[in-house]
mmCIF file of C-alpha atoms in Angstrom:
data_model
loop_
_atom_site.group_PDB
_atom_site.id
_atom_site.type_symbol
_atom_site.label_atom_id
_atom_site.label_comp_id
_atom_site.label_asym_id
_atom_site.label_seq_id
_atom_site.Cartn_x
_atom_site.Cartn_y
_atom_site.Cartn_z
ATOM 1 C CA UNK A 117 -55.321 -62.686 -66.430
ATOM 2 C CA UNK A 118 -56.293 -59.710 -68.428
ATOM 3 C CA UNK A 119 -54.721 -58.712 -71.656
ATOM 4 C CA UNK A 120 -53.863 -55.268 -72.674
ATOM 5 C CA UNK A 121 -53.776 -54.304 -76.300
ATOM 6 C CA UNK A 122 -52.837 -50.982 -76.977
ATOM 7 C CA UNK A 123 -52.897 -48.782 -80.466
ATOM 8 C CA UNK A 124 -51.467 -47.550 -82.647
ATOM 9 C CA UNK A 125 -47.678 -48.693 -81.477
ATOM 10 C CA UNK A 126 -46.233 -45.481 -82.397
ATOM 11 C CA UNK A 127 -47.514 -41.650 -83.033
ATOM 12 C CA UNK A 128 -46.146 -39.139 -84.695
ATOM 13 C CA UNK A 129 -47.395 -35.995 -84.621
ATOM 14 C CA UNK A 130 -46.941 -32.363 -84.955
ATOM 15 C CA UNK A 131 -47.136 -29.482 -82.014
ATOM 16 C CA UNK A 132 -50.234 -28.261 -81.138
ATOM 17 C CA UNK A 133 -52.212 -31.518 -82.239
ATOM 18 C CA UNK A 134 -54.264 -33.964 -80.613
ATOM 19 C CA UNK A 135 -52.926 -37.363 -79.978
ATOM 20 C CA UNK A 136 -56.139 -39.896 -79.449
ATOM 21 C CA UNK A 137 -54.170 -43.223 -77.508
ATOM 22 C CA UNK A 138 -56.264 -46.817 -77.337
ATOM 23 C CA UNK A 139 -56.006 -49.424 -74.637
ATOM 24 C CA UNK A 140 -58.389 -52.802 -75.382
ATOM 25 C CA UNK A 141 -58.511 -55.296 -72.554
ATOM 26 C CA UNK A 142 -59.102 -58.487 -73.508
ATOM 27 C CA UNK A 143 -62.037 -59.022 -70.874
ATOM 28 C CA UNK A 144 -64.439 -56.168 -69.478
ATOM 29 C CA UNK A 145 -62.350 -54.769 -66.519
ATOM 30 C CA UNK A 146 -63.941 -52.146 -63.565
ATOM 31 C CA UNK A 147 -62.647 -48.122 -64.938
ATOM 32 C CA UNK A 148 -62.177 -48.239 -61.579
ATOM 33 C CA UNK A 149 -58.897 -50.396 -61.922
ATOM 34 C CA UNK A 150 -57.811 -48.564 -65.479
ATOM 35 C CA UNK A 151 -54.730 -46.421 -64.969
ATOM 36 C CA UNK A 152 -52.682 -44.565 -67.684
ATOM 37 C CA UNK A 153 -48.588 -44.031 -66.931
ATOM 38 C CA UNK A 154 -45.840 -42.079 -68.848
ATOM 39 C CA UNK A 155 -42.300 -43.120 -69.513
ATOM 40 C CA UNK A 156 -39.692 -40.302 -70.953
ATOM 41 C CA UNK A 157 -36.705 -41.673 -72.249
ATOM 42 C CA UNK A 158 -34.382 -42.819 -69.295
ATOM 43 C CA UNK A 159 -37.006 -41.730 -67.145
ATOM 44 C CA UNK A 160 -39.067 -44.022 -64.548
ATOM 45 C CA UNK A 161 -42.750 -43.927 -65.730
ATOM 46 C CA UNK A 162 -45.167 -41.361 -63.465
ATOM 47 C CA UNK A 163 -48.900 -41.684 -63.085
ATOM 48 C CA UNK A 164 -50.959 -39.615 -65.221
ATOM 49 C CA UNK A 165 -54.779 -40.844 -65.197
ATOM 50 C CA UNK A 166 -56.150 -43.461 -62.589
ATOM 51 C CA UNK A 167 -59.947 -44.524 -62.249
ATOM 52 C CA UNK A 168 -59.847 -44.024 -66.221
ATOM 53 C CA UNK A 169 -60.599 -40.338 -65.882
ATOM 54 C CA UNK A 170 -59.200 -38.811 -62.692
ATOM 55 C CA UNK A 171 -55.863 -36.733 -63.445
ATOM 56 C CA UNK A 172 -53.074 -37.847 -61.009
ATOM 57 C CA UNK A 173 -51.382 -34.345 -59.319
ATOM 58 C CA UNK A 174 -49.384 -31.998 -61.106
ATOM 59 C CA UNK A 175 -50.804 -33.778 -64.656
ATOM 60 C CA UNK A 176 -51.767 -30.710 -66.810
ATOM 61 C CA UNK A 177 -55.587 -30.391 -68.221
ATOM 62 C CA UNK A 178 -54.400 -30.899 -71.796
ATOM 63 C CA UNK A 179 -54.310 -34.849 -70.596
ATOM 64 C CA UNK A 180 -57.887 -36.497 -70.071
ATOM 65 C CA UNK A 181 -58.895 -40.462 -69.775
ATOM 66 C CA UNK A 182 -61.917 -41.744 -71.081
ATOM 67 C CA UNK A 183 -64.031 -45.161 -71.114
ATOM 68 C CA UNK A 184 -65.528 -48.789 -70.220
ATOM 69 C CA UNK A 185 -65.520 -52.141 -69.783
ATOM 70 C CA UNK A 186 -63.118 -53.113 -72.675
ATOM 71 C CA UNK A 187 -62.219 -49.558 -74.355
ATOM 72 C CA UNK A 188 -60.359 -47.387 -72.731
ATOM 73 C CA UNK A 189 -58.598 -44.307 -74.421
ATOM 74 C CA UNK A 190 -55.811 -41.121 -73.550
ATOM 75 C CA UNK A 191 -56.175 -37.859 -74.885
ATOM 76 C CA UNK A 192 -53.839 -35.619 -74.920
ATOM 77 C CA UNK A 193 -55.041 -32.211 -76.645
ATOM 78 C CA UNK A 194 -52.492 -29.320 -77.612
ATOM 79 C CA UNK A 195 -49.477 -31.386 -78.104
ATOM 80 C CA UNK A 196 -45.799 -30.002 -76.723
ATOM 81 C CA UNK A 197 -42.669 -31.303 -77.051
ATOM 82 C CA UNK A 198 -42.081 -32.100 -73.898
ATOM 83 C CA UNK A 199 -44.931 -34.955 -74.600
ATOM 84 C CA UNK A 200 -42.817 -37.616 -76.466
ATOM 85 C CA UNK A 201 -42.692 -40.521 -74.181
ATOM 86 C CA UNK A 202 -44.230 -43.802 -74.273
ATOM 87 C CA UNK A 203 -48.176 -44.407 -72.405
ATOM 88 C CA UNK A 204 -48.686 -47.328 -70.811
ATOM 89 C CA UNK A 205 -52.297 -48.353 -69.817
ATOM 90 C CA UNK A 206 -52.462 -50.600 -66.780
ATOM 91 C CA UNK A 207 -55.290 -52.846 -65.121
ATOM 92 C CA UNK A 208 -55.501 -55.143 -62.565
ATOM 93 C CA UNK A 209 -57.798 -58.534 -62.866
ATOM 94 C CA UNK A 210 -56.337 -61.162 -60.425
ATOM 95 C CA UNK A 211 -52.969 -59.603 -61.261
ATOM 96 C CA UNK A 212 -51.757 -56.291 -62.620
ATOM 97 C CA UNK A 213 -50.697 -55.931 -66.137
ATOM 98 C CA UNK A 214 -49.493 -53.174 -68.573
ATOM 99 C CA UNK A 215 -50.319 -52.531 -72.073
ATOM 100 C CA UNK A 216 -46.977 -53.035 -74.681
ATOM 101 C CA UNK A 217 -47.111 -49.170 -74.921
ATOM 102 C CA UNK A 218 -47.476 -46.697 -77.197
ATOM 103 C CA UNK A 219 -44.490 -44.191 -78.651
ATOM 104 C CA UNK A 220 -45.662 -40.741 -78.883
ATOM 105 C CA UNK A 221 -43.515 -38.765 -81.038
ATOM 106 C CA UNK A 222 -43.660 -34.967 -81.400
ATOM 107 C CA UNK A 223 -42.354 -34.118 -84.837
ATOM 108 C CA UNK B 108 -42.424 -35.110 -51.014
ATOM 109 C CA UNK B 109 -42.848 -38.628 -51.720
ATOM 110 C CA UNK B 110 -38.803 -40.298 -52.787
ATOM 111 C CA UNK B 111 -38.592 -44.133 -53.501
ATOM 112 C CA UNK B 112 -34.790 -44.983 -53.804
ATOM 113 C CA UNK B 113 -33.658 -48.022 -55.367
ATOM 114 C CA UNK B 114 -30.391 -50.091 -54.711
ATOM 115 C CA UNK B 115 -28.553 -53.399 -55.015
ATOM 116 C CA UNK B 116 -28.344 -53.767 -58.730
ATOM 117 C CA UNK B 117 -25.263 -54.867 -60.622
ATOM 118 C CA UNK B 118 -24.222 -57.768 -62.531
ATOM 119 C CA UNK B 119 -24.369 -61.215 -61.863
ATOM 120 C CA UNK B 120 -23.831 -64.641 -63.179
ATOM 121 C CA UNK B 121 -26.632 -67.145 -63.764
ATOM 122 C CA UNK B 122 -27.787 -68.868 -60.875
ATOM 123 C CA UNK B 123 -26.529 -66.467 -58.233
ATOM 124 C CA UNK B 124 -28.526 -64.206 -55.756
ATOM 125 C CA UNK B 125 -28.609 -60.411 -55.396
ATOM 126 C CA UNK B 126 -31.077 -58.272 -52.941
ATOM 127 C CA UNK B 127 -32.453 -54.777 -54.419
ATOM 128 C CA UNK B 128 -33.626 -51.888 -51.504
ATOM 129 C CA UNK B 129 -36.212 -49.382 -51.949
ATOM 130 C CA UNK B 130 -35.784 -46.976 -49.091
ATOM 131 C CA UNK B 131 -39.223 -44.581 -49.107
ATOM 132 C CA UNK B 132 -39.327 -41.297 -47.292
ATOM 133 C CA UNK B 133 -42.156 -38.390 -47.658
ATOM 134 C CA UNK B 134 -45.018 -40.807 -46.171
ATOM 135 C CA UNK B 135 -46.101 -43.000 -43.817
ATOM 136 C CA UNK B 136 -44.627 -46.590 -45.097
ATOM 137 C CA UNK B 137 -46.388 -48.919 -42.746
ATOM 138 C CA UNK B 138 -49.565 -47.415 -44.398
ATOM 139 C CA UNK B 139 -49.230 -48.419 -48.045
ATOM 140 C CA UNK B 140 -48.905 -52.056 -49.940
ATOM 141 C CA UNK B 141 -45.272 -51.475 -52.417
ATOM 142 C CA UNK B 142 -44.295 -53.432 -55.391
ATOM 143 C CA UNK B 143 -41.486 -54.258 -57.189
ATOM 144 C CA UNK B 144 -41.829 -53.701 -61.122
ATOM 145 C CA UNK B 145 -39.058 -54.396 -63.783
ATOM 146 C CA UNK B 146 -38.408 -53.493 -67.614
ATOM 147 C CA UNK B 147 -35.928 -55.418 -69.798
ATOM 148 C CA UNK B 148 -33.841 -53.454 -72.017
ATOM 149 C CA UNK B 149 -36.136 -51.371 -74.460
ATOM 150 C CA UNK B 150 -39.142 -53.615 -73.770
ATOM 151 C CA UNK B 151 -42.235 -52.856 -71.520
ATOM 152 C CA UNK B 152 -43.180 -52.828 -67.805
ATOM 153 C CA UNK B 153 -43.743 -55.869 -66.190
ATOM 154 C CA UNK B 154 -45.238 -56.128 -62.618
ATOM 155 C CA UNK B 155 -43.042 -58.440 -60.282
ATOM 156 C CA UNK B 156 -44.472 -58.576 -56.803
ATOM 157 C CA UNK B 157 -46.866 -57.135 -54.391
ATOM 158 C CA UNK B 158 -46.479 -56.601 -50.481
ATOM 159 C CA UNK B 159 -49.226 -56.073 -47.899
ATOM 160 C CA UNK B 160 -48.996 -52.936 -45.775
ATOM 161 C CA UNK B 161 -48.197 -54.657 -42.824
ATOM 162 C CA UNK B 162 -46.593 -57.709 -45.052
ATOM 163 C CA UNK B 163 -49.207 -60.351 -44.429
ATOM 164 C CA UNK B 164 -49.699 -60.196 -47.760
ATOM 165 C CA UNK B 165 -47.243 -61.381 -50.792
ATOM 166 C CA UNK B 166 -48.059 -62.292 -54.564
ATOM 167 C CA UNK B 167 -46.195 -62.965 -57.279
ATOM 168 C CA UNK B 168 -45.880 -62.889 -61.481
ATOM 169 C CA UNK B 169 -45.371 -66.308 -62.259
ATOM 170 C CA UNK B 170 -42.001 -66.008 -63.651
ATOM 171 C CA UNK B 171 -40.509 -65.209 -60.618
ATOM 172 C CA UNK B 172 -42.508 -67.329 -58.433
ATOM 173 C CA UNK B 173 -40.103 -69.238 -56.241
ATOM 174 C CA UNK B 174 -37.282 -67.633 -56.557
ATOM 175 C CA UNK B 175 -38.195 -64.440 -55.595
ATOM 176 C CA UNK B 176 -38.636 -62.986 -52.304
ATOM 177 C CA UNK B 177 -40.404 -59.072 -51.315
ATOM 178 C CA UNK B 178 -40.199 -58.178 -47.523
ATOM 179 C CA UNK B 179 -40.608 -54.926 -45.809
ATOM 180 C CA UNK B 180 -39.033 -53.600 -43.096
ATOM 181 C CA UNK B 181 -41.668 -50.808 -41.592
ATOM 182 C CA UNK B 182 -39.151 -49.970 -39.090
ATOM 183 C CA UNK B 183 -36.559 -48.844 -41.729
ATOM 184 C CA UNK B 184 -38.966 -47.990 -44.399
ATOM 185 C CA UNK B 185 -37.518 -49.977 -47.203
ATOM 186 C CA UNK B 186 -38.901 -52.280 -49.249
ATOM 187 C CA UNK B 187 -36.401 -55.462 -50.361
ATOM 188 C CA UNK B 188 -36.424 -58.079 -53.370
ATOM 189 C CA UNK B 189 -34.510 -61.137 -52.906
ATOM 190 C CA UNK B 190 -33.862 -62.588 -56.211
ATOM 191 C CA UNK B 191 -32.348 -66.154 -56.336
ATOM 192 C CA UNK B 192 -31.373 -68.398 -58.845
ATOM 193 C CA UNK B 193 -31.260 -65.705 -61.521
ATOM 194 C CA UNK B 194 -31.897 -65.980 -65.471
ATOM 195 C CA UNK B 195 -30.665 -64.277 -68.487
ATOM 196 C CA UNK B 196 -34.238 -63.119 -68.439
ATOM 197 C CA UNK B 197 -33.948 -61.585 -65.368
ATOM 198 C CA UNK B 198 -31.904 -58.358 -66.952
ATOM 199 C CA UNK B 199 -34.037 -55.462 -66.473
ATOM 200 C CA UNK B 200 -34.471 -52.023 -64.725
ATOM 201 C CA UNK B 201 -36.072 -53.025 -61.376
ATOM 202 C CA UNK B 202 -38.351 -50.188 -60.212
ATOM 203 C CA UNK B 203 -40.247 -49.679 -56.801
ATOM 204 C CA UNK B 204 -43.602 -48.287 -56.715
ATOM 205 C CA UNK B 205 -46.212 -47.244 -54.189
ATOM 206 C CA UNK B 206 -50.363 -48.879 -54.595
ATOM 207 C CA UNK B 207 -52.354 -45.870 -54.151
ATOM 208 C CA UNK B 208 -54.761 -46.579 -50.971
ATOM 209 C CA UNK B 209 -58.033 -46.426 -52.879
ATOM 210 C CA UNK B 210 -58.147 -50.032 -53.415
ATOM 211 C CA UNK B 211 -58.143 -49.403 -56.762
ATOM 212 C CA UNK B 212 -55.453 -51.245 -57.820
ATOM 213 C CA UNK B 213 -52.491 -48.836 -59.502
ATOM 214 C CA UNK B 214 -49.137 -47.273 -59.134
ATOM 215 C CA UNK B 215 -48.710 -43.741 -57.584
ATOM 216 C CA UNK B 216 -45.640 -42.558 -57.431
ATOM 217 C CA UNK B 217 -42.312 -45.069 -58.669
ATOM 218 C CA UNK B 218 -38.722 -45.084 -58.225
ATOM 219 C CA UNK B 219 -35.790 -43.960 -60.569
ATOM 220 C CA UNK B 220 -34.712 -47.701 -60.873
ATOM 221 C CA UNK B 221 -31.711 -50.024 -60.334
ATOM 222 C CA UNK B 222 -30.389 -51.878 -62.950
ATOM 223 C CA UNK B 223 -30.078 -55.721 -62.846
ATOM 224 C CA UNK B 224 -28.167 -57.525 -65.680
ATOM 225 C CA UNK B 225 -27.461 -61.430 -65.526
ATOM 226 C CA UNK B 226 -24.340 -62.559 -67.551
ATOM 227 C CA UNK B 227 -21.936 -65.061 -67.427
#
């Protein structure tokens, strides 16, 4: 089963910023199988990026997914407030898994 | 639009059973493989269990293996979790969540959640 490592734990930035998100599987996984989620506070989490790259419906431009075999990363340009949440990167290598998450804070 | 309602949670004691409901509406049920995923209290998500479309199919996470249960009923569109002999560790937010039908392997659209807390 894969393992995935995700940096930095928390972000805090300011409006209008980029926020650059990392998600390191332990093993080279298909971008295929690479999917990025979102989780507001006392919210369920919603698809934002599967296939790596590909923006789930509704997800604004300002989000984009990039990367391969081991390295995958979210970036989420022009920062709004509405942004704070935590991203969880997800795979699936025998079973599924979830990164431990990373807190994006908007200052 | 696609709605995935949750039910069943409460509290129980250690050791005892409870069965969580997912009833879908907004798309053809019989069409997609569902899950069941849970969160403990301010930790991550952790994937629980996978059903087949037509429920041929059934996998497991290892910590629940055996003592958890997914079934489907295609006729009532709702997805079920029986959960038996229940830990401490078992306290979470239990969410259900469609597999997109690429084959590639991730959640589309997820539930609000029902909450599931083991204590004596």
């Amino acid at each position: 089963e894969i393992v995935l490592t995700q940096s930095p734990g928390t972000l805090s930035l300011s409006p209008g910023e980029r926020a650059t998100l990392s998600c390191r599987a332990s093993e080279s996984v298909s971008s295929s199988y690479l999917a990025w989620h979102q989780q507001k506070p006392g919210q369920a989490p919603r698809l934002l990026i599967y296939g790596a790259s590909s923006r789930a419906s509704g997800i604004p431009d300002r989000f984009s997914g990039s990367g391969s075999a081991r390295d995958y990363t979210l970036t989420i340009s022009r920062l709004e407030p509405e942004d704070s949440a935590v991203y969880y990167c997800q795979s699936w290598r025998t079973s599924y898994t979830f990164g431990q998450g990373t807190k994006l804070e908007i200052k | 639009q696609v709605q995935l309602v949750e039910s069943g949670g409460g509290v129980v004691q250690p050791g005892r059973s409870l069965r969580l409901s997912c009833a879908a509406s907004g798309f053809t049920f019989s069409n997609y493989a569902m899950h069941w995923v849970r969160q403990a209290p301010g930790k991550g998500l952790e994937w629980v269990a996978i059903i087949s479309y037509d429920e041929n199919k059934k996998y497991y996470a290892d910590s629940v293996k055996g003592r958890f249960t997914i079934a489907r009923d295609n006729s009532k569109n709702t997805l079920y979790l029986q959960m038996n002999s229940l830990r401490t560790e078992d306290t979470a937010m239990y969410y259900c969540a469609r597999e997109d039908r690429r084959g590639w392997f991730f959640f589309d659209f997820w539930g609000q959640g029902t909450r599931v807390t083991v204590s004596s």
